Amino acid sequence: MSLPAAFEALGPLADEVGKAGVLRLTLAPRRGRTVIADQYWRIPLQGLPPSYQDGDDEAYVYLLNPTGGVVQGDRLQTAITLAPGARAVISTQSATKVYRMDEAYAEEVNHYTLHGDAVLECLPDQTIPFAGSRFYRSTRIDLDPDATLILTDVLAAGRVARGERFGFKQLFVEVEVGMGGEPCLLDRLHLSPADGRVDRLGLWNAHAYYGSIYAYSPRLDERLATALAELIEGREGVYGGAGEPAPGFAVARVLGPTTWAVREVLFEAWDLLRRNLVGKPARPLRKL
Amino acid sequence: MLADDALGALFQLTSGGFPTGAFAHSYGLETFVQAGLVRDVATFGEWLDVHLAHSAGPTDGAGVALVGRAVTAGDWDAVLRVDRLLTALKLAPEVRAASRTTGRAALRAAREVFPGPAVENYAALLDDRRAPGNAATVFACVAADLKIEVSVSVLAFLWSLASSLTAVATRLVPLGGIAAQRCLRELGPAVRGAAIRAESARASELSASAVAQDIAALRHARLYSRLCIS
């Protein structure tokens, strides 16, 4: 994995116990339910047994970081594979807080592979990069053409309630969705406030929260993409847009002044997509 | 200093008269104008500064540099990889389409006006549906055939874009012609800064961070009335 120069210059991260977390999961259908067919984890990452909050085959899997936050030198690698027929909702126990760091940086690399007609709904809590933090996150999803993906993400400009906005030193967040080894959709945000003001018109437009949705399904058609755009763009109090960059793909981005304004519209978008692509409505995620 | 012939070719390639259709694309600027967020020279200058630093520079600008070096090295696998990354990075459908249509138009003209091995090779890849045909990639191939150094071609590409967007803003806002040009002149350091960063960008550094501008590009498709295609 090749890093941007700004992160490479901060030095390689050590492979230390307690700092280099790994989580590998394979999810597969067994006797009418999606189960964890195989898992390996090393703290600070940890897997929990799945729950079945819709009362059907779909597993709800929570990814846990028991230390409660991401600190300097942390390397967190998560790899989740879904076998054909597997359906899972993946989320986190709480927001990802990235703490101030004097040296180095913190890294989170996620890789999700969907085989056959697998369904993945990945809805993590928001990420809050604290002032003085340096964070690199890469999420790569490899899809088979029959798979279904709904992925949401929310970034805060900082601990906004404490007056922190864009106080982080470096923030790199990417989502790459690919098929057949080719990238179809690549969303890369790279902000280094030291290089110039980022609290500007055209970047986040004075908003403090940024939410995004990436979806793919062979059943995602123009009608659904238009409905998604109308929902996202018609909402008052946030600034959002949506579109269909390639057949079967939809992208939505929303900027808002409060975390709940962004999360509310993302929840409704998840609901719209879920009803059409997964056959059931959205539900508030019950944390364990 | 460029050889006279290459310099002349560069002026021709980047002039508003070269038939790429770029004049019809605002990359979401029109949405900001209709929302009243860009309403005068100052707010347009701010929009363009952000567009260069956080959108065009680290995407297409960096693409021109990466493709240019790959073509010179004869590494056409790398050309295709970068070209596909440029497409993948364009999330707003209108922006993705704008790059393809202006790219194809530029290629069609380049094959007749500035023929060369890189241009021909790329045209064949496009015919074979192996290349997506992005405008930045085409520009880099033409520049490579003309033996224009990468640093100059990146700068020329970004100046051409800045100039085209200034003309679009002059029409849309509208702006006074001279005032708009003074604004563009004052953004010279911004264009150069974006070009310098783009020139040394790695493929892992291609990025598009102007979120609100991209939202405007997405919303553009549903504007009630519009003068621009994107």
Short mmCIF file of C-alpha atoms in Angstrom, two decimals:
data_model
loop_
_atom_site.label_atom_id
_atom_site.label_comp_id
_atom_site.label_asym_id
_atom_site.label_seq_id
_atom_site.Cartn_x
_atom_site.Cartn_y
_atom_site.Cartn_z
CA MET A 1 0.00 0.00 0.00
CA SER A 2 1.57 3.23 -1.02
CA LEU A 3 1.07 6.21 1.26
CA PRO A 4 0.92 9.88 0.47
CA ALA A 5 4.30 11.53 1.05
CA ALA A 6 2.97 13.50 4.02
CA PHE A 7 2.38 10.27 5.95
CA GLU A 8 5.43 8.41 4.72
CA ALA A 9 7.59 11.25 6.02
CA LEU A 10 6.21 10.64 9.51
CA GLY A 11 8.01 7.32 9.59
CA PRO A 12 6.85 3.72 9.41
CA LEU A 13 4.54 2.53 12.16
CA ALA A 14 5.87 -0.31 14.29
CA ASP A 15 4.21 -3.69 14.42
CA GLU A 16 3.84 -3.60 18.21
CA VAL A 17 1.42 -5.63 20.27
CA GLY A 18 -1.35 -3.40 21.52
CA LYS A 19 -0.74 -0.98 18.70
CA ALA A 20 -1.09 -3.08 15.57
CA GLY A 21 -4.63 -4.40 15.70
CA VAL A 22 -5.90 -6.97 13.26
CA LEU A 23 -9.39 -8.30 12.65
CA ARG A 24 -10.13 -10.88 9.98
CA LEU A 25 -13.62 -12.25 9.55
CA THR A 26 -15.26 -14.54 7.07
CA LEU A 27 -19.04 -14.42 7.01
CA ALA A 28 -20.97 -17.20 5.32
CA PRO A 29 -24.53 -18.57 5.29
CA ARG A 30 -24.95 -21.72 7.39
CA ARG A 31 -28.31 -23.34 8.11
CA GLY A 32 -30.34 -20.28 7.20
CA ARG A 33 -28.24 -17.62 8.94
CA THR A 34 -25.10 -15.67 8.17
CA VAL A 35 -22.48 -16.71 10.70
CA ILE A 36 -18.83 -16.03 11.36
CA ALA A 37 -17.24 -18.96 9.58
CA ASP A 38 -13.73 -17.93 10.50
CA GLN A 39 -12.17 -15.19 12.58
CA TYR A 40 -8.87 -13.92 13.88
CA TRP A 41 -8.32 -10.84 15.95
CA ARG A 42 -5.52 -9.12 17.80
CA ILE A 43 -6.07 -6.18 20.14
CA PRO A 44 -6.73 -3.31 19.94
CA LEU A 45 -9.27 -4.74 17.49
CA GLN A 46 -11.75 -7.32 18.61
CA GLY A 47 -14.75 -9.08 17.16
CA LEU A 48 -18.01 -9.74 18.98
CA PRO A 49 -20.51 -12.54 18.36
CA PRO A 50 -23.14 -11.44 15.86
CA SER A 51 -26.75 -10.58 16.70
CA TYR A 52 -29.79 -10.87 14.43
CA GLN A 53 -31.67 -7.61 14.95
CA ASP A 54 -34.04 -8.02 11.98
CA GLY A 55 -35.09 -11.46 13.16
CA ASP A 56 -33.90 -13.02 9.90
CA ASP A 57 -30.69 -14.40 8.40
CA GLU A 58 -28.78 -11.12 8.36
CA ALA A 59 -25.99 -10.90 10.92
CA TYR A 60 -25.32 -7.66 12.80
CA VAL A 61 -21.60 -7.49 13.50
CA TYR A 62 -20.04 -4.82 15.70
CA LEU A 63 -16.37 -4.00 15.40
CA LEU A 64 -14.90 -3.09 18.71
CA ASN A 65 -11.87 -1.09 19.73
CA PRO A 66 -11.79 -1.61 23.50
CA THR A 67 -9.20 1.10 24.09
CA GLY A 68 -11.87 3.65 23.17
CA GLY A 69 -9.88 5.64 20.69
CA VAL A 70 -7.11 5.81 18.16
CA VAL A 71 -3.75 7.12 19.29
CA GLN A 72 -0.34 7.83 17.84
CA GLY A 73 1.23 4.79 16.27
CA ASP A 74 -1.96 2.72 16.08
CA ARG A 75 -2.29 0.53 13.01
CA LEU A 76 -5.70 -1.06 12.67
CA GLN A 77 -6.28 -3.54 9.89
CA THR A 78 -9.67 -5.08 9.27
CA ALA A 79 -10.40 -7.60 6.53
CA ILE A 80 -13.91 -8.97 6.14
CA THR A 81 -14.94 -11.45 3.49
CA LEU A 82 -18.55 -12.28 2.69
CA ALA A 83 -19.26 -15.56 0.94
CA PRO A 84 -22.10 -15.85 -1.60
CA GLY A 85 -25.43 -15.67 0.21
CA ALA A 86 -23.99 -13.92 3.26
CA ARG A 87 -25.77 -10.80 4.49
CA ALA A 88 -24.38 -8.57 7.19
CA VAL A 89 -24.76 -5.19 8.81
CA ILE A 90 -21.44 -3.98 10.17
CA SER A 91 -21.09 -1.11 12.56
CA THR A 92 -18.97 0.17 15.42
CA GLN A 93 -19.74 0.35 19.14
CA SER A 94 -19.10 4.09 19.33
CA ALA A 95 -17.55 6.99 17.47
CA THR A 96 -13.94 6.66 16.39
CA LYS A 97 -11.98 9.30 18.25
CA VAL A 98 -8.56 10.08 16.89
CA TYR A 99 -6.49 11.74 19.59
CA ARG A 100 -3.85 14.45 19.41
CA MET A 101 -0.41 13.10 18.61
CA ASP A 102 3.04 14.65 18.95
CA GLU A 103 4.74 12.36 16.48
CA ALA A 104 3.94 9.81 13.82
CA TYR A 105 0.32 9.18 12.82
CA ALA A 106 -2.43 6.59 13.14
CA GLU A 107 -3.65 4.33 10.41
CA GLU A 108 -6.82 2.35 9.76
CA VAL A 109 -7.01 0.06 6.75
CA ASN A 110 -10.24 -1.77 5.95
CA HIS A 111 -10.74 -4.29 3.19
CA TYR A 112 -14.13 -5.83 2.48
CA THR A 113 -14.61 -8.50 -0.18
CA LEU A 114 -18.08 -9.45 -1.37
CA HIS A 115 -18.44 -12.70 -3.29
CA GLY A 116 -21.42 -13.70 -5.40
CA ASP A 117 -24.68 -12.13 -4.20
CA ALA A 118 -23.39 -11.17 -0.77
CA VAL A 119 -24.92 -8.12 0.91
CA LEU A 120 -22.92 -5.72 3.10
CA GLU A 121 -24.43 -2.75 4.90
CA CYS A 122 -21.55 -0.96 6.57
CA LEU A 123 -22.68 1.86 8.84
CA PRO A 124 -19.93 2.90 11.26
CA ASP A 125 -20.35 5.68 13.78
CA GLN A 126 -18.72 8.99 13.01
CA THR A 127 -15.01 9.68 13.06
CA ILE A 128 -13.80 12.64 15.11
CA PRO A 129 -10.25 13.74 14.35
CA PHE A 130 -9.14 15.77 17.39
CA ALA A 131 -7.00 18.87 17.05
CA GLY A 132 -3.36 17.88 16.57
CA SER A 133 -4.15 14.45 15.12
CA ARG A 134 -2.77 12.83 11.98
CA PHE A 135 -5.00 10.11 10.58
CA TYR A 136 -4.87 7.91 7.49
CA ARG A 137 -7.85 5.72 6.71
CA SER A 138 -8.34 3.57 3.66
CA THR A 139 -11.46 1.51 3.03
CA ARG A 140 -11.39 -0.71 -0.02
CA ILE A 141 -14.32 -2.81 -1.15
CA ASP A 142 -14.03 -5.45 -3.85
CA LEU A 143 -17.36 -6.50 -5.30
CA ASP A 144 -18.64 -9.26 -7.50
CA PRO A 145 -21.21 -7.91 -9.99
CA ASP A 146 -24.13 -9.55 -8.15
CA ALA A 147 -23.21 -8.20 -4.73
CA THR A 148 -24.95 -5.38 -2.88
CA LEU A 149 -23.14 -2.70 -0.88
CA ILE A 150 -24.44 0.17 1.20
CA LEU A 151 -21.66 2.04 3.01
CA THR A 152 -22.07 5.23 5.00
CA ASP A 153 -19.48 7.41 6.66
CA VAL A 154 -19.61 10.54 8.81
CA LEU A 155 -16.65 12.80 9.54
CA ALA A 156 -16.65 15.59 12.08
CA ALA A 157 -14.41 18.62 11.68
CA GLY A 158 -13.21 17.97 15.22
CA ARG A 159 -14.68 18.15 18.72
CA VAL A 160 -16.99 20.83 17.45
CA ALA A 161 -18.74 21.43 20.78
CA ARG A 162 -15.35 22.40 22.23
CA GLY A 163 -14.74 24.82 19.39
CA GLU A 164 -12.37 22.49 17.52
CA ARG A 165 -12.83 22.79 13.79
CA PHE A 166 -10.18 21.57 11.35
CA GLY A 167 -7.61 21.56 14.14
CA PHE A 168 -6.19 18.24 12.98
CA LYS A 169 -2.77 18.26 11.35
CA GLN A 170 -3.42 15.71 8.60
CA LEU A 171 -6.54 13.86 7.54
CA PHE A 172 -6.69 11.38 4.68
CA VAL A 173 -9.83 9.34 4.22
CA GLU A 174 -10.44 7.21 1.16
CA VAL A 175 -13.18 4.85 0.04
CA GLU A 176 -12.43 2.77 -3.03
CA VAL A 177 -15.04 0.48 -4.56
CA GLY A 178 -13.78 -1.86 -7.24
CA MET A 179 -14.97 -4.69 -9.41
CA GLY A 180 -12.87 -7.18 -11.32
CA GLY A 181 -9.69 -5.57 -10.04
CA GLU A 182 -10.60 -2.15 -11.48
CA PRO A 183 -11.52 0.90 -9.39
CA CYS A 184 -15.08 2.07 -10.15
CA LEU A 185 -15.43 4.71 -7.52
CA LEU A 186 -12.68 6.43 -5.51
CA ASP A 187 -13.45 9.07 -2.94
CA ARG A 188 -10.31 10.58 -1.46
CA LEU A 189 -10.28 13.45 0.95
CA HIS A 190 -6.89 14.85 1.95
CA LEU A 191 -6.82 17.89 4.20
CA SER A 192 -3.69 19.45 5.69
CA PRO A 193 -4.75 22.67 7.41
CA ALA A 194 -1.08 23.74 7.67
CA ASP A 195 -0.99 24.11 3.87
CA GLY A 196 -3.79 26.63 3.90
CA ARG A 197 -7.16 27.40 5.42
CA VAL A 198 -9.65 24.60 4.96
CA ASP A 199 -12.63 26.24 6.62
CA ARG A 200 -13.69 27.81 3.33
CA LEU A 201 -16.49 28.08 0.82
CA GLY A 202 -16.25 25.19 -1.58
CA LEU A 203 -14.63 22.82 0.94
CA TRP A 204 -17.14 22.28 3.76
CA ASN A 205 -19.04 25.58 3.34
CA ALA A 206 -18.87 26.47 7.06
CA HIS A 207 -20.41 23.11 8.01
CA ALA A 208 -18.86 20.90 10.65
CA TYR A 209 -20.10 17.46 9.64
CA TYR A 210 -19.70 15.59 6.41
CA GLY A 211 -21.64 12.43 5.61
CA SER A 212 -21.35 10.21 2.57
CA ILE A 213 -23.03 7.13 1.15
CA TYR A 214 -21.68 4.71 -1.43
CA ALA A 215 -23.99 2.07 -2.85
CA TYR A 216 -23.85 -0.59 -5.48
CA SER A 217 -26.30 -3.24 -6.57
CA PRO A 218 -27.33 -4.86 -9.85
CA ARG A 219 -30.82 -3.73 -8.79
CA LEU A 220 -29.79 -0.07 -8.35
CA ASP A 221 -31.42 1.63 -11.31
CA GLU A 222 -31.92 5.20 -12.50
CA ARG A 223 -35.29 5.42 -10.76
CA LEU A 224 -33.74 4.64 -7.37
CA ALA A 225 -30.75 6.92 -8.01
CA THR A 226 -33.16 9.77 -8.81
CA ALA A 227 -35.21 9.07 -5.68
CA LEU A 228 -32.01 9.17 -3.64
CA ALA A 229 -30.98 12.48 -5.20
CA GLU A 230 -34.39 14.00 -4.50
CA LEU A 231 -34.23 12.90 -0.87
CA ILE A 232 -30.69 14.17 -0.33
CA GLU A 233 -31.03 17.41 -2.26
CA GLY A 234 -34.52 18.30 -1.06
CA ARG A 235 -33.59 18.23 2.63
CA GLU A 236 -33.52 21.62 4.37
CA GLY A 237 -30.78 22.49 6.82
CA VAL A 238 -28.10 20.44 5.07
CA TYR A 239 -26.27 20.83 1.77
CA GLY A 240 -26.34 17.57 -0.12
CA GLY A 241 -26.02 16.06 -3.55
CA ALA A 242 -26.30 12.60 -5.07
CA GLY A 243 -25.73 10.89 -8.39
CA GLU A 244 -25.06 7.70 -10.33
CA PRO A 245 -21.45 7.82 -11.54
CA ALA A 246 -21.68 4.40 -13.25
CA PRO A 247 -24.52 1.90 -13.84
CA GLY A 248 -25.55 0.30 -10.57
CA PHE A 249 -23.55 2.75 -8.44
CA ALA A 250 -24.85 5.65 -6.36
CA VAL A 251 -22.98 8.24 -4.35
CA ALA A 252 -24.39 10.83 -1.97
CA ARG A 253 -22.61 13.53 0.01
CA VAL A 254 -24.12 15.72 2.72
CA LEU A 255 -22.68 18.64 4.67
CA GLY A 256 -24.49 19.79 7.80
CA PRO A 257 -24.14 21.99 10.87
CA THR A 258 -24.90 19.28 13.43
CA THR A 259 -24.19 15.60 13.70
CA TRP A 260 -27.87 14.71 13.99
CA ALA A 261 -28.85 16.71 10.86
CA VAL A 262 -26.39 14.69 8.80
CA ARG A 263 -27.13 11.37 10.48
CA GLU A 264 -30.89 11.84 10.08
CA VAL A 265 -30.69 12.31 6.32
CA LEU A 266 -28.20 9.44 6.00
CA PHE A 267 -30.57 7.20 7.95
CA GLU A 268 -33.43 8.05 5.59
CA ALA A 269 -31.18 7.43 2.61
CA TRP A 270 -30.17 4.06 4.08
CA ASP A 271 -33.86 3.30 4.54
CA LEU A 272 -34.65 4.16 0.90
CA LEU A 273 -31.77 2.05 -0.39
CA ARG A 274 -32.41 -0.80 2.03
CA ARG A 275 -36.08 -1.13 1.12
CA ASN A 276 -35.23 -1.31 -2.57
CA LEU A 277 -32.02 -3.30 -2.50
CA VAL A 278 -32.24 -5.52 0.57
CA GLY A 279 -36.04 -5.82 0.88
CA LYS A 280 -36.57 -4.36 4.34
CA PRO A 281 -36.66 -0.96 6.05
CA ALA A 282 -33.80 0.56 8.02
CA ARG A 283 -33.74 0.29 11.79
CA PRO A 284 -31.91 2.25 14.49
CA LEU A 285 -28.86 0.15 15.34
CA ARG A 286 -29.02 -1.29 18.82
CA LYS A 287 -25.57 -1.09 20.39
CA LEU A 288 -24.46 -3.91 22.62
CA MET B 1 12.60 27.81 -22.69
CA LEU B 2 10.49 25.72 -25.04
CA ALA B 3 11.43 25.38 -28.67
CA ASP B 4 9.41 27.90 -30.72
CA ASP B 5 7.40 25.18 -32.40
CA ALA B 6 6.41 23.52 -29.12
CA LEU B 7 5.59 26.92 -27.57
CA GLY B 8 3.34 27.80 -30.49
CA ALA B 9 1.65 24.42 -30.31
CA LEU B 10 1.05 24.92 -26.58
CA PHE B 11 -0.57 28.31 -27.17
CA GLN B 12 -2.79 26.75 -29.81
CA LEU B 13 -3.68 23.74 -27.66
CA THR B 14 -4.62 25.82 -24.61
CA SER B 15 -6.41 28.63 -26.41
CA GLY B 16 -10.17 28.95 -26.12
CA GLY B 17 -10.32 28.32 -29.86
CA PHE B 18 -9.16 24.72 -29.64
CA PRO B 19 -12.36 22.70 -30.10
CA THR B 20 -12.76 20.75 -26.87
CA GLY B 21 -16.14 22.16 -25.85
CA ALA B 22 -14.69 23.18 -22.47
CA PHE B 23 -16.60 26.49 -22.60
CA ALA B 24 -19.84 24.62 -21.86
CA HIS B 25 -18.68 23.17 -18.53
CA SER B 26 -18.78 24.91 -15.17
CA TYR B 27 -17.97 21.90 -12.92
CA GLY B 28 -20.69 22.97 -10.50
CA LEU B 29 -19.82 26.66 -10.52
CA GLU B 30 -23.23 27.35 -12.06
CA THR B 31 -24.91 25.80 -9.02
CA PHE B 32 -23.02 28.12 -6.68
CA VAL B 33 -23.91 31.10 -8.90
CA GLN B 34 -27.60 30.22 -8.83
CA ALA B 35 -27.45 29.78 -5.04
CA GLY B 36 -25.86 33.23 -4.72
CA LEU B 37 -22.69 31.79 -3.21
CA VAL B 38 -20.61 33.06 -6.13
CA ARG B 39 -21.92 36.52 -6.99
CA ASP B 40 -18.94 38.78 -7.70
CA VAL B 41 -15.26 38.78 -8.52
CA ALA B 42 -14.20 38.15 -4.92
CA THR B 43 -16.40 35.09 -4.42
CA PHE B 44 -15.49 33.73 -7.86
CA GLY B 45 -11.80 34.13 -7.05
CA GLU B 46 -12.31 32.19 -3.83
CA TRP B 47 -14.16 29.41 -5.72
CA LEU B 48 -11.42 29.13 -8.32
CA ASP B 49 -8.64 29.15 -5.71
CA VAL B 50 -10.31 26.22 -3.90
CA HIS B 51 -11.02 24.42 -7.20
CA LEU B 52 -7.36 24.60 -8.22
CA ALA B 53 -5.94 23.64 -4.83
CA HIS B 54 -8.35 20.89 -3.83
CA SER B 55 -10.01 19.58 -6.97
CA ALA B 56 -8.46 20.17 -10.40
CA GLY B 57 -4.86 20.36 -9.15
CA PRO B 58 -4.70 17.07 -7.24
CA THR B 59 -6.91 15.24 -9.75
CA ASP B 60 -6.44 16.21 -13.38
CA GLY B 61 -3.33 18.32 -12.80
CA ALA B 62 -1.59 15.41 -11.10
CA GLY B 63 -3.01 13.13 -13.81
CA VAL B 64 -1.30 15.18 -16.53
CA ALA B 65 2.04 14.77 -14.73
CA LEU B 66 1.67 11.03 -14.03
CA VAL B 67 0.48 10.23 -17.56
CA GLY B 68 3.15 12.45 -19.13
CA ARG B 69 5.94 10.61 -17.30
CA ALA B 70 4.39 7.23 -18.06
CA VAL B 71 4.13 8.01 -21.79
CA THR B 72 7.75 9.15 -21.93
CA ALA B 73 8.77 5.92 -20.21
CA GLY B 74 6.65 3.89 -22.62
CA ASP B 75 4.64 2.50 -19.69
CA TRP B 76 1.14 2.29 -21.16
CA ASP B 77 -0.09 0.08 -18.31
CA ALA B 78 0.61 3.01 -16.01
CA VAL B 79 -1.16 5.39 -18.40
CA LEU B 80 -4.29 3.24 -18.24
CA ARG B 81 -4.06 2.85 -14.48
CA VAL B 82 -3.90 6.61 -13.93
CA ASP B 83 -6.60 7.24 -16.54
CA ARG B 84 -8.96 4.82 -14.75
CA LEU B 85 -8.15 6.40 -11.38
CA LEU B 86 -9.06 9.80 -12.79
CA THR B 87 -12.43 8.41 -13.86
CA ALA B 88 -12.98 6.70 -10.51
CA LEU B 89 -12.21 9.98 -8.67
CA LYS B 90 -14.90 11.84 -10.62
CA LEU B 91 -17.96 10.99 -8.58
CA ALA B 92 -20.41 13.53 -9.99
CA PRO B 93 -21.81 11.96 -13.18
CA GLU B 94 -21.70 15.30 -15.05
CA VAL B 95 -18.04 15.79 -14.18
CA ARG B 96 -17.19 12.24 -15.24
CA ALA B 97 -19.04 12.80 -18.52
CA ALA B 98 -17.49 16.26 -19.06
CA SER B 99 -13.99 14.81 -18.89
CA ARG B 100 -14.88 12.11 -21.40
CA THR B 101 -16.59 14.39 -23.92
CA THR B 102 -13.95 17.12 -23.80
CA GLY B 103 -11.25 14.44 -23.84
CA ARG B 104 -12.66 12.77 -26.92
CA ALA B 105 -13.14 16.10 -28.69
CA ALA B 106 -9.55 17.08 -27.91
CA LEU B 107 -8.29 13.72 -29.14
CA ARG B 108 -10.24 13.98 -32.39
CA ALA B 109 -8.70 17.41 -33.05
CA ALA B 110 -5.22 16.36 -31.87
CA ARG B 111 -5.08 13.40 -34.26
CA GLU B 112 -5.33 15.84 -37.17
CA VAL B 113 -3.62 18.93 -35.80
CA PHE B 114 -0.87 17.46 -33.55
CA PRO B 115 -0.49 13.88 -34.75
CA GLY B 116 2.07 11.77 -32.93
CA PRO B 117 2.76 8.26 -31.65
CA ALA B 118 1.35 8.82 -28.15
CA VAL B 119 -1.84 10.36 -29.52
CA GLU B 120 -2.26 7.49 -31.98
CA ASN B 121 -1.52 4.86 -29.35
CA TYR B 122 -4.06 6.40 -26.99
CA ALA B 123 -6.66 6.64 -29.75
CA ALA B 124 -6.25 2.91 -30.37
CA LEU B 125 -6.71 2.15 -26.66
CA LEU B 126 -9.83 4.29 -26.66
CA ASP B 127 -11.22 2.47 -29.72
CA ASP B 128 -10.55 -0.83 -27.97
CA ARG B 129 -12.50 0.46 -24.98
CA ARG B 130 -9.47 -0.05 -22.79
CA ALA B 131 -9.02 3.64 -22.02
CA PRO B 132 -11.74 5.92 -20.60
CA GLY B 133 -10.65 9.02 -22.57
CA ASN B 134 -10.19 11.62 -19.83
CA ALA B 135 -9.25 15.15 -20.91
CA ALA B 136 -6.13 15.25 -18.70
CA THR B 137 -4.83 12.01 -20.21
CA VAL B 138 -5.34 13.23 -23.77
CA PHE B 139 -3.61 16.52 -22.93
CA ALA B 140 -0.63 14.66 -21.48
CA CYS B 141 -0.32 12.47 -24.60
CA VAL B 142 -0.34 15.49 -26.92
CA ALA B 143 2.22 17.28 -24.73
CA ALA B 144 4.45 14.20 -24.70
CA ASP B 145 4.39 14.00 -28.52
CA LEU B 146 5.33 17.70 -28.65
CA LYS B 147 8.23 16.99 -26.24
CA ILE B 148 6.88 19.52 -23.75
CA GLU B 149 8.30 18.95 -20.26
CA VAL B 150 5.88 17.69 -17.64
CA SER B 151 6.19 20.80 -15.44
CA VAL B 152 5.21 23.03 -18.35
CA SER B 153 2.34 20.81 -19.50
CA VAL B 154 0.82 20.66 -15.99
CA LEU B 155 1.04 24.44 -15.68
CA ALA B 156 -0.46 24.91 -19.15
CA PHE B 157 -3.32 22.50 -18.40
CA LEU B 158 -4.24 24.29 -15.17
CA TRP B 159 -3.95 27.75 -16.76
CA SER B 160 -6.19 26.60 -19.57
CA LEU B 161 -8.76 25.35 -17.06
CA ALA B 162 -8.57 28.52 -14.95
CA SER B 163 -8.98 30.63 -18.05
CA SER B 164 -11.94 28.62 -19.29
CA LEU B 165 -13.66 28.82 -15.89
CA THR B 166 -13.05 32.57 -15.76
CA ALA B 167 -14.79 32.92 -19.14
CA VAL B 168 -17.69 30.80 -17.86
CA ALA B 169 -17.99 32.92 -14.70
CA THR B 170 -17.87 36.13 -16.77
CA ARG B 171 -20.91 34.86 -18.67
CA LEU B 172 -22.80 33.32 -15.73
CA VAL B 173 -22.47 35.69 -12.80
CA PRO B 174 -21.97 37.94 -14.83
CA LEU B 175 -18.63 39.60 -14.22
CA GLY B 176 -17.02 42.60 -15.90
CA GLY B 177 -14.57 41.29 -18.48
CA ILE B 178 -11.56 43.24 -17.25
CA ALA B 179 -12.33 42.68 -13.57
CA ALA B 180 -12.51 38.94 -14.21
CA GLN B 181 -9.15 38.97 -15.95
CA ARG B 182 -7.59 40.95 -13.11
CA CYS B 183 -8.91 38.28 -10.75
CA LEU B 184 -7.35 35.54 -12.87
CA ARG B 185 -4.04 37.43 -12.96
CA GLU B 186 -4.09 37.70 -9.16
CA LEU B 187 -4.63 33.94 -8.95
CA GLY B 188 -1.35 33.33 -10.79
CA PRO B 189 0.38 32.13 -7.60
CA ALA B 190 -2.56 29.79 -6.92
CA VAL B 191 -2.29 28.24 -10.39
CA ARG B 192 1.47 27.87 -10.01
CA GLY B 193 1.16 26.44 -6.52
CA ALA B 194 -1.38 23.86 -7.67
CA ALA B 195 0.85 22.97 -10.63
CA ILE B 196 3.94 22.51 -8.48
CA ARG B 197 2.11 20.20 -6.08
CA ALA B 198 0.47 18.32 -8.96
CA GLU B 199 3.80 17.79 -10.69
CA SER B 200 5.25 15.79 -7.83
CA ALA B 201 2.06 13.97 -6.83
CA ARG B 202 2.12 10.21 -6.57
CA ALA B 203 -0.83 8.12 -7.73
CA SER B 204 -1.64 7.55 -4.04
CA GLU B 205 -1.99 11.33 -3.65
CA LEU B 206 -4.57 11.90 -6.38
CA SER B 207 -7.50 13.29 -4.42
CA ALA B 208 -10.54 15.54 -4.60
CA SER B 209 -11.28 17.30 -1.33
CA ALA B 210 -13.55 20.18 -2.37
CA VAL B 211 -16.64 18.49 -0.98
CA ALA B 212 -19.09 21.41 -1.30
CA GLN B 213 -17.98 22.08 -4.86
CA ASP B 214 -18.55 18.42 -5.66
CA ILE B 215 -21.98 18.55 -4.07
CA ALA B 216 -22.70 21.53 -6.31
CA ALA B 217 -21.60 19.46 -9.31
CA LEU B 218 -23.98 16.69 -8.24
CA ARG B 219 -26.86 19.15 -7.73
CA HIS B 220 -26.19 20.75 -11.10
CA ALA B 221 -27.99 17.88 -12.83
CA ARG B 222 -31.23 18.97 -11.22
CA LEU B 223 -31.01 22.74 -11.70
CA TYR B 224 -34.25 23.98 -13.20
CA SER B 225 -32.59 26.02 -15.90
CA ARG B 226 -28.95 26.00 -16.85
CA LEU B 227 -26.58 27.42 -19.41
CA CYS B 228 -23.83 24.86 -18.85
CA ILE B 229 -23.70 21.12 -19.39
CA SER B 230 -21.94 20.52 -16.08
#
